[in-house]
C-alpha positions as a printed Julia matrix, in Angstrom:
184×3 Matrix{Float64}:
   0.0    0.07  -0.26
   1.37   3.44  -0.76
   2.35   6.21   1.5
   0.01   8.83   2.85
   1.12  11.94   1.4
   0.61  15.02   3.63
   1.97  17.98   2.08
  -0.42  20.55   4.15
  -0.11  20.93   7.52
  -3.31  21.3    9.95
  -1.26  22.43  13.15
  -2.7   19.33  14.62
  -2.03  15.52  14.05
  -1.6   13.63  11.74
  -2.34  10.22  13.61
   1.05   8.46  13.18
   1.42   5.77  10.48
   1.88   3.03  13.12
  -1.33   4.17  14.91
  -3.16   4.47  11.53
  -1.99   0.94  10.98
  -3.22  -0.53  14.43
  -6.61   1.65  13.77
  -7.22   0.3   10.1
  -6.44  -3.11  11.59
  -9.21  -2.77  14.16
 -11.66  -1.23  11.91
 -11.26  -3.75   9.11
 -12.87  -1.72   6.55
 -14.06  -3.17   3.39
 -15.19  -1.79   0.21
 -19.11  -1.59   1.03
 -18.1   -0.11   4.28
 -19.57   3.42   5.16
 -16.37   4.67   7.29
 -17.03   8.08   9.16
 -14.45   9.9   10.82
 -15.03  12.61  13.6
 -11.99  15.36  13.53
 -10.1   14.31  10.24
  -7.53  17.41  10.94
  -4.93  16.77   8.21
  -7.03  14.02   6.65
  -4.29  11.24   7.09
  -6.74   8.66   8.37
  -9.68   9.86   5.94
  -7.06   9.07   2.81
  -6.17   5.7    4.4
  -9.66   4.93   5.1
 -10.78   5.96   1.61
  -8.28   3.37  -0.04
 -10.22   0.95   1.82
 -13.74   1.24   2.76
 -16.51   2.03  -0.27
 -17.61   5.5    1.2
 -16.25   8.22   3.59
 -17.69  11.06   5.52
 -15.33  13.17   7.49
 -17.0   16.06  10.1
 -14.61  18.67  10.83
 -15.59  21.67  13.25
 -12.45  23.56  11.96
 -12.85  25.25   8.56
  -9.34  25.42   7.97
  -8.8   21.78   9.07
 -11.12  20.7    6.59
  -9.61  22.94   3.91
  -6.15  21.18   4.79
  -7.96  17.52   4.88
  -9.34  18.38   1.24
  -5.84  19.36   0.14
  -4.3   16.35   1.23
  -7.17  14.09  -0.2
  -6.29  15.64  -3.56
  -2.56  15.36  -3.08
  -3.27  11.43  -2.7
  -5.53  10.94  -5.83
  -8.27   9.41  -3.55
 -11.01   8.34  -5.83
 -13.54   6.9   -3.53
 -15.98   9.2   -2.55
 -15.72  11.62   0.28
 -17.87  13.96   1.97
 -16.36  16.23   3.93
 -18.39  18.15   6.18
 -18.11  21.16   8.26
 -20.28  20.56  11.69
 -19.73  19.99  15.19
 -20.43  16.42  15.66
 -22.66  14.87  16.33
 -24.49  17.09  14.41
 -23.42  16.58  10.69
 -22.84  12.52  11.58
 -24.76  10.16   9.0
 -26.92   7.73  10.45
 -25.76   4.91   8.11
 -22.18   4.47   9.18
 -20.54   0.97   9.26
 -17.32   2.08  10.99
 -16.56   5.23  13.1
 -13.13   6.68  14.42
 -13.37   9.4   16.89
  -9.54  11.16  16.43
 -10.37  13.67  19.33
 -12.28  13.92  22.54
 -14.3   16.81  22.2
 -18.14  15.88  22.52
 -17.26  12.33  22.43
 -20.27  10.98  24.55
 -22.62  12.78  22.13
 -21.19  10.7   19.33
 -20.95   7.59  21.2
 -24.81   8.2   21.79
 -25.15   8.58  18.2
 -23.17   5.29  17.24
 -25.38   3.34  19.72
 -28.81   4.98  18.29
 -27.51   4.24  14.37
 -26.21   0.74  14.94
 -22.65   1.69  14.28
 -20.93  -1.89  13.84
 -17.23  -0.69  14.54
 -16.02   2.13  16.85
 -12.72   3.16  17.4
 -11.36   6.17  19.63
  -7.98   7.33  20.17
  -6.8    9.05  23.18
  -3.45  10.75  24.09
  -4.56  11.79  27.7
  -4.72   9.61  30.39
  -7.72  11.26  32.21
  -9.56  11.32  29.28
  -8.92   7.68  28.17
 -10.32   6.67  31.59
 -13.32   8.9   31.25
 -13.71   7.57  27.66
 -13.43   3.88  28.92
 -16.48   4.21  31.32
 -18.43   6.07  28.4
 -17.86   2.85  26.15
 -18.76   0.52  28.88
 -22.09   2.5   29.75
 -23.08   2.22  26.38
 -21.96  -1.62  26.23
 -19.68  -0.45  23.17
 -16.37  -1.62  24.81
 -14.57  -4.57  23.3
 -11.09  -3.53  24.41
  -8.51  -1.2   25.16
  -5.17  -1.27  23.96
  -2.18   1.17  24.72
   0.95   1.44  23.26
   3.53   3.61  22.31
   6.16   3.76  18.88
   9.71   4.61  19.22
  11.69   5.43  16.0
  15.6    4.93  16.0
  17.86   7.65  15.27
  21.89   7.69  15.0
  23.46   8.77  18.59
  27.23   8.75  18.31
  27.51   6.04  15.45
  24.88   3.68  17.37
  21.11   3.59  17.24
  19.19   5.15  20.26
  15.38   5.92  20.12
  13.11   8.7   20.74
   9.7    7.57  21.67
   5.97   8.95  20.39
   3.59   9.8   22.92
   1.23   6.84  24.32
  -1.68   6.05  22.45
  -4.83   4.61  24.05
  -7.46   3.07  21.7
 -10.71   2.23  22.59
 -12.18  -0.5   20.36
 -15.78  -1.68  20.11
 -18.82  -1.37  18.64
 -22.85  -1.97  18.75
 -23.18  -5.66  19.52
 -19.11  -6.12  19.7
 -18.77  -5.45  16.25
 -14.77  -4.31  16.39
 -11.99  -6.98  16.51
C-alpha cells in the first residue's frame, strides 16, 4: 500500500503511521463500508480509509482543518467518494455508518450516543491523555460498546554517536468496540 502524502499542515495531528496501521486493522474496513471520521484534521486517516472503504464521510468543526484535509485528499489521488462536512459532531454525522473513528475527544459522549442510536458496527477512539482515556473507557462501557482498550507506544531509531538510540512518541490509548461487539 502506498504511503500517505501530507504536504499540507493542520497544526494538529496527523495520526502517526504506526497508529493508523493498528487503527485500520481494528476497523477492518471493507469495500462496501461507509466509514465516518470525527475530526479528520490533516486527513491522514481519511486517506487511508478511502483506500479501503466504499464511502467516507469526515466531519470537522474547523474550516481551516477541513481545507487541509481536502488538499491532502487531493494530493493522494483519492477516488473513493469522500463527503467532507463542516459541523460540530454529533451534528453532521450520517445515520448509516458501518465504522466510526473518533480522532479527538471533543463531544465524544454525544458521538457515542449517536453511534448506539444508529447501530454503528465498529467504533474506535484514539486518546492521548490518561484522564480522558479513563473517562472515555467508562463512556464506552456505559453504552455497552467496549470490546477492548489497547495502549501502545512507538519509538523511532536515530543515530547517536554512531549507534542507534530511540525517541518515543507519546503513548496512545485506543478504545475499540461497536454495537453488538462489532470491532475485533
